[in-house]
Short mmCIF file of C-alpha atoms in Angstrom, two decimals:
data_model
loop_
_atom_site.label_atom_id
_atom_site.label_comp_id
_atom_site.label_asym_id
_atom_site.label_seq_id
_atom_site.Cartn_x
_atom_site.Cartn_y
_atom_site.Cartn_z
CA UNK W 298 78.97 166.54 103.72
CA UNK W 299 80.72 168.91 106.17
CA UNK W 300 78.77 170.76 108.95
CA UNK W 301 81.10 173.28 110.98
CA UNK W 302 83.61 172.36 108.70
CA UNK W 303 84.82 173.20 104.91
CA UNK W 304 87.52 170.26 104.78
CA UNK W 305 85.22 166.94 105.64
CA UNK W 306 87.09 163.79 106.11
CA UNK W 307 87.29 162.31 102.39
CA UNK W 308 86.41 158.96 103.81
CA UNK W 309 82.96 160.30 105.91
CA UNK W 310 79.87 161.17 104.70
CA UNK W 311 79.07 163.17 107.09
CA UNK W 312 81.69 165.29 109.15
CA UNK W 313 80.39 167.43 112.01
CA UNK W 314 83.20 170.11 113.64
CA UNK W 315 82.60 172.40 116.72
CA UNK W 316 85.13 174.01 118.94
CA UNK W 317 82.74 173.33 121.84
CA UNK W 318 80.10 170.71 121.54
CA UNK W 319 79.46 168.89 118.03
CA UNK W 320 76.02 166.97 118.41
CA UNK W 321 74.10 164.96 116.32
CA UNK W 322 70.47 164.44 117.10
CA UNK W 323 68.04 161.91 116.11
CA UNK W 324 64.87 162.61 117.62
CA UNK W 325 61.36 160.26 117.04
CA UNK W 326 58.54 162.31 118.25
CA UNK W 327 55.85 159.64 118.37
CA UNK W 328 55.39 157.75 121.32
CA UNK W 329 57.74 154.59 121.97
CA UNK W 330 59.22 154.77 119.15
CA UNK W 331 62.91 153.45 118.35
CA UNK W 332 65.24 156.72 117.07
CA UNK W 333 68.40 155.22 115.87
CA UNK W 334 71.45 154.33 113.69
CA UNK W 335 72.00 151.63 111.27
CA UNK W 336 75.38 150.14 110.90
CA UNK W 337 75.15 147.31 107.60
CA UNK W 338 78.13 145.98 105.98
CA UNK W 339 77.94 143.46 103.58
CA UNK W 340 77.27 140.08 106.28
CA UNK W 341 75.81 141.84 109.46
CA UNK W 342 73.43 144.83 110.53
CA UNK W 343 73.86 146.31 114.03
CA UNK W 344 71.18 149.39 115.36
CA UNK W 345 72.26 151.36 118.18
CA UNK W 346 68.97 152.31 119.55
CA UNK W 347 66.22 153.78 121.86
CA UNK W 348 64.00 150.88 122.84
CA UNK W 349 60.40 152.60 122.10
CA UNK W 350 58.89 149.70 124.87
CA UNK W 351 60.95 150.52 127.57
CA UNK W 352 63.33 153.34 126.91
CA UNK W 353 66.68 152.05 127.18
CA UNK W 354 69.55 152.14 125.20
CA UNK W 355 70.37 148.80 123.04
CA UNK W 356 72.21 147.49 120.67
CA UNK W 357 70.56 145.05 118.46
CA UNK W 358 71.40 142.69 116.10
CA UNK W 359 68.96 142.66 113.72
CA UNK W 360 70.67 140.02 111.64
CA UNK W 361 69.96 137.46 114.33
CA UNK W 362 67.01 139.29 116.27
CA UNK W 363 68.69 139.26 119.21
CA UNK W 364 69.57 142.13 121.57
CA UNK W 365 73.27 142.61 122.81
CA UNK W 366 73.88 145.23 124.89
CA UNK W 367 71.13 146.85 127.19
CA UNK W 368 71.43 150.17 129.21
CA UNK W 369 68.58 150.87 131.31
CA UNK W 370 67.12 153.95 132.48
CA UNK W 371 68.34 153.51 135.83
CA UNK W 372 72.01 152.72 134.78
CA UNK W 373 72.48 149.29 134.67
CA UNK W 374 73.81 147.38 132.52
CA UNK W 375 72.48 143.76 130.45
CA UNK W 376 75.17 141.77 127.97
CA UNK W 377 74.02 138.75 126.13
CA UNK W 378 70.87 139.39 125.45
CA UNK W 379 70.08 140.45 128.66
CA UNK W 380 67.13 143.23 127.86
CA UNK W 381 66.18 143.52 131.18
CA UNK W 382 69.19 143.78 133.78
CA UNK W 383 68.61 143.09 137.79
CA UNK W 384 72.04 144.91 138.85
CA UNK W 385 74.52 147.07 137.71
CA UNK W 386 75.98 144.55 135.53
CA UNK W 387 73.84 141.94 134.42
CA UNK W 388 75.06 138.92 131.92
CA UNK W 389 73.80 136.47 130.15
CA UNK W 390 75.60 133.67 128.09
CA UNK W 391 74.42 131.39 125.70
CA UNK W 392 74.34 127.24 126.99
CA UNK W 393 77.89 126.28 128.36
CA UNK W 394 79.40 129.72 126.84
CA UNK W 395 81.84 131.72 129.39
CA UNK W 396 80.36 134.73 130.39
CA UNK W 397 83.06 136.47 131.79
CA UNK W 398 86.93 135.82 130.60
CA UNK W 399 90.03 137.46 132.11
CA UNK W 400 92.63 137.72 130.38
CA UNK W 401 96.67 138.84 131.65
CA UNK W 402 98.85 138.78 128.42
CA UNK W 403 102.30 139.20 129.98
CA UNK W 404 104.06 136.37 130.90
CA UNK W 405 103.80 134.99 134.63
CA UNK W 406 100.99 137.28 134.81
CA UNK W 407 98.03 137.54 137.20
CA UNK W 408 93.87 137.88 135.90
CA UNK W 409 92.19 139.44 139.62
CA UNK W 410 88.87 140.51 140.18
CA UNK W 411 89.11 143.01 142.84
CA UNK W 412 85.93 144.43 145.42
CA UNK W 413 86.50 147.77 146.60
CA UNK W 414 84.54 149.37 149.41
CA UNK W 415 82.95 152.70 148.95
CA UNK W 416 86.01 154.66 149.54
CA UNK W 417 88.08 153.07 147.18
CA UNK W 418 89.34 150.53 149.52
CA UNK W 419 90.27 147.19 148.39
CA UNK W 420 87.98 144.52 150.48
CA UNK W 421 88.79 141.47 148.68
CA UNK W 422 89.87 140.47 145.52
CA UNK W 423 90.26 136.69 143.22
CA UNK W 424 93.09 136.38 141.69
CA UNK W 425 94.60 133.56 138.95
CA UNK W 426 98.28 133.57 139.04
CA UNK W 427 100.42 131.94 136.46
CA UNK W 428 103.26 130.76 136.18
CA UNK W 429 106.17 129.36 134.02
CA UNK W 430 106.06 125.94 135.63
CA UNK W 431 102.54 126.17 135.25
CA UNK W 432 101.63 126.03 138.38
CA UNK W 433 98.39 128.25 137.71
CA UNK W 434 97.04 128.84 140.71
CA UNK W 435 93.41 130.39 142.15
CA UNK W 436 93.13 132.80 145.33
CA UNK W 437 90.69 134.24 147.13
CA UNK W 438 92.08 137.06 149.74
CA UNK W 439 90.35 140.09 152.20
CA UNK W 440 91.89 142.86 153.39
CA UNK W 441 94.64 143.00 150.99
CA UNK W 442 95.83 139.53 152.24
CA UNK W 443 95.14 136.18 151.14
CA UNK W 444 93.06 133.91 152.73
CA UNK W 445 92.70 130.70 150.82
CA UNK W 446 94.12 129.06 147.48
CA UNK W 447 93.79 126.31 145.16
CA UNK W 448 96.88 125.24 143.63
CA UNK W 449 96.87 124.04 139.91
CA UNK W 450 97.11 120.15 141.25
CA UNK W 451 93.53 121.03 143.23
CA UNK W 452 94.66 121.02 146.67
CA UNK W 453 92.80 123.75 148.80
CA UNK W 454 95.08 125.79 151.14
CA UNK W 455 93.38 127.81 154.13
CA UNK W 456 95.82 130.20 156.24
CA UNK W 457 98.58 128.37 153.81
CA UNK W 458 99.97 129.32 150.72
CA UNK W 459 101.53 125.28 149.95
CA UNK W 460 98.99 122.61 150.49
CA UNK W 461 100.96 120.82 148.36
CA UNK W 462 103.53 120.60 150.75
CA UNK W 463 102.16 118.40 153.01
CA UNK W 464 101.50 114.51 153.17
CA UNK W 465 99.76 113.44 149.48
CA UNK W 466 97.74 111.36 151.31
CA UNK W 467 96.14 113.61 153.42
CA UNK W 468 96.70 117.61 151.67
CA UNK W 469 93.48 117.61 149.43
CA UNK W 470 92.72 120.15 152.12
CA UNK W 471 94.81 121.73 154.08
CA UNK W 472 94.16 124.59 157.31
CA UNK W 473 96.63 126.05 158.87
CA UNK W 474 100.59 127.43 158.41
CA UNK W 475 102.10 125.58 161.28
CA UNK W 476 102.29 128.76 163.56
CA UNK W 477 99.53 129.57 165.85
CA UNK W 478 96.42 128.43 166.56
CA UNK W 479 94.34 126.96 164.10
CA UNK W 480 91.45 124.58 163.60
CA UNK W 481 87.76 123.19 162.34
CA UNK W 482 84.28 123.95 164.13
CA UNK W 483 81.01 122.21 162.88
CA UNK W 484 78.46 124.28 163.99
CA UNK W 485 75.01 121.93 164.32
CA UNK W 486 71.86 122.13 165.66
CA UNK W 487 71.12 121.52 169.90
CA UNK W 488 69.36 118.55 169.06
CA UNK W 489 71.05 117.73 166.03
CA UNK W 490 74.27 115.85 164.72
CA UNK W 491 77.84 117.28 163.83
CA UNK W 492 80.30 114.94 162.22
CA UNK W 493 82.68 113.44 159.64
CA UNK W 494 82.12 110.70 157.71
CA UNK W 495 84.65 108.52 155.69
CA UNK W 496 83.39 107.05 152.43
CA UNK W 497 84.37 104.58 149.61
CA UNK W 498 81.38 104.99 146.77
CA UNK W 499 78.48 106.94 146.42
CA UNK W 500 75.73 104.65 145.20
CA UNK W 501 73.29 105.09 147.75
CA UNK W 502 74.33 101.99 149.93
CA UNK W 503 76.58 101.61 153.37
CA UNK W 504 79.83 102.84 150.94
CA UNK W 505 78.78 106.00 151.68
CA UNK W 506 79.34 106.23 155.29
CA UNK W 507 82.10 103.21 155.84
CA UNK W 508 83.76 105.16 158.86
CA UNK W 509 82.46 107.96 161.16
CA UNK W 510 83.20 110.44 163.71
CA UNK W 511 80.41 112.16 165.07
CA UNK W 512 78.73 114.32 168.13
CA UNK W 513 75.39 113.44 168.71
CA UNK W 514 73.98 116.92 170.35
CA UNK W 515 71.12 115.61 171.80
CA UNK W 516 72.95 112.92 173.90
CA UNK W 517 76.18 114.62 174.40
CA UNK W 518 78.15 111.89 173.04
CA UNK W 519 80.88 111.72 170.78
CA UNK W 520 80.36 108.58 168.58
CA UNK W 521 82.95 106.74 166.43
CA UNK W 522 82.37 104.05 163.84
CA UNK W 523 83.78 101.59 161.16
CA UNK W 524 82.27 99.32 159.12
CA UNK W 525 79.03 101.54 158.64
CA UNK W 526 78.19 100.63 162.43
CA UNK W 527 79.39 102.50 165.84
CA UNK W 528 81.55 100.75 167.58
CA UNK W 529 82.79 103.11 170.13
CA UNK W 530 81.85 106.41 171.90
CA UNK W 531 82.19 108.28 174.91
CA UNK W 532 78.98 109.35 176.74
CA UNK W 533 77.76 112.37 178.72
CA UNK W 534 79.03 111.34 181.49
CA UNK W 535 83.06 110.75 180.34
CA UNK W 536 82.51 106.72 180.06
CA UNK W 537 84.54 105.05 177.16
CA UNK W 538 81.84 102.55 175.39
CA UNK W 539 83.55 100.19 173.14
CA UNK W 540 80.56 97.96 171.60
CA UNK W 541 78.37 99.16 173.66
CA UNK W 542 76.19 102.24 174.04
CA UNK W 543 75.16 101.05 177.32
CA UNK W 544 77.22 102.58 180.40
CA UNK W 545 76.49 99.77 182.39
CA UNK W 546 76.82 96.81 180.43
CA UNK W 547 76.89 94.00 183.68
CA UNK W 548 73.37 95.16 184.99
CA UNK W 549 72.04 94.28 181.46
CA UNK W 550 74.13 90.73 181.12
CA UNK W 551 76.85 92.71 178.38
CA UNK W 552 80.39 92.62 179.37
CA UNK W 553 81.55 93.70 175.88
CA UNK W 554 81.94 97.53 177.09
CA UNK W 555 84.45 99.43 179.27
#
């Protein structure tokens, strides 16, 4: 059947022409009602559809009752049987399914995700980077410039672009280029407790904390310890304690501090 037209494509039913606008409309007059279209092949039936309940357009797999594609009435967007999205592009996967895959098919090729601001300007972006050696390798960057990466081995790189690089002892992370200043801040409480803590299992027991360096904000003291148990620090006052937390370990009969 040919509307605007007296040559219809031999393969379509239905072949609309126009010079200017050729529309087809499907129009339910009841109230929430579903106008659509049916697409059936022999294994699989697909509507593309108003939702009558909340008037969005779906797609729905009626084989499976499930819906696939959502857009909502105030332009955003649900995949994956998301029916009702909560931002402009809203996806849901099934249990332990990816929900988003990139995907460069040249060869030592890059996959980025890139965050523009509103004027088009590019405020950050992830980016996967492959490469013949596969060294794949994940970075994060702002301001057109990368910030931090993790190489394929999983060494983390901050201000560096080869963690690798460094000692394999010590390069699981790594801050810092060699050039200019650069550094670590633990930002705790007044009364509270900044510090770093060395460990050899994770079973709930003293493996956990085998070695520590730590400032104690409440006492102004910088405390160090091995063994699970302080055994040094260096008070308020600037006085090196070594077994002691005492500053003045003769008054009290303990001559085991400095």
């Amino acid at each position: 059947l040919g509307i605007g037209t007296n040559s219809p494509d031999s393969n379509t039913r239905l072949h609309i022409k126009d010079a200017n606008t050729a529309v087809l409309r499907i129009e339910a007059t009841g109230t929430n009602k579903y106008p659509g279209i049916n697409l059936i092949n022999d294994a699989q039936r697909y509507d593309l559809q108003i939702d009558g309940a909340t008037d969005a357009l779906r797609i729905y797999d009626s084989t499976n009752s499930a819906t696939r594609f959502v857009l909502d009435s105030s332009g955003q967007v649900g995949i994956g049987g998301m029916s009702s999205p909560s931002a402009a592009l809203h996806i849901s996967s099934p249990s332990n399914a990816r929900a988003i895959k990139l995907q460069n098919s040249a060869s030592n090729s890059a996959s980025q995700l890139t965050f523009l601001s509103d004027d088009g300007t590019e405020d950050a972006y992830i980016r996967n980077q492959s490469s013949s050696s596969g060294q794949d390798i994940l970075s994060l960057g702002t301001g057109g410039v990368e910030r931090m990466r993790i190489t394929s081995g999983g060494n983390v790189g901050i201000g560096t672009t080869n963690p690798s690089s460094l000692d394999a002892t010590a390069n699981d992370l790594v801050v810092g280029d060699g050039s200019g200043n650069r550094g670590l801040t633990v930002f705790s409480g007044t009364a509270s407790t900044g510090g770093l803590v060395f460990a050899d299992g994770n079973d709930g027991t003293v493996a956990e904390y085998r070695g520590w360096v730590s400032y104690d904000h409440s006492a102004d003291a910088l405390r160090f310890a091995s063994a699970s148990a302080e055994r040094m620090r260096i008070d308020s006052s600037g006085n090196l304690l070594v077994g002691t937390t005492d500053a003045l370990p003769v008054a009290n009969n303990d001559a085991s501090g400095i």
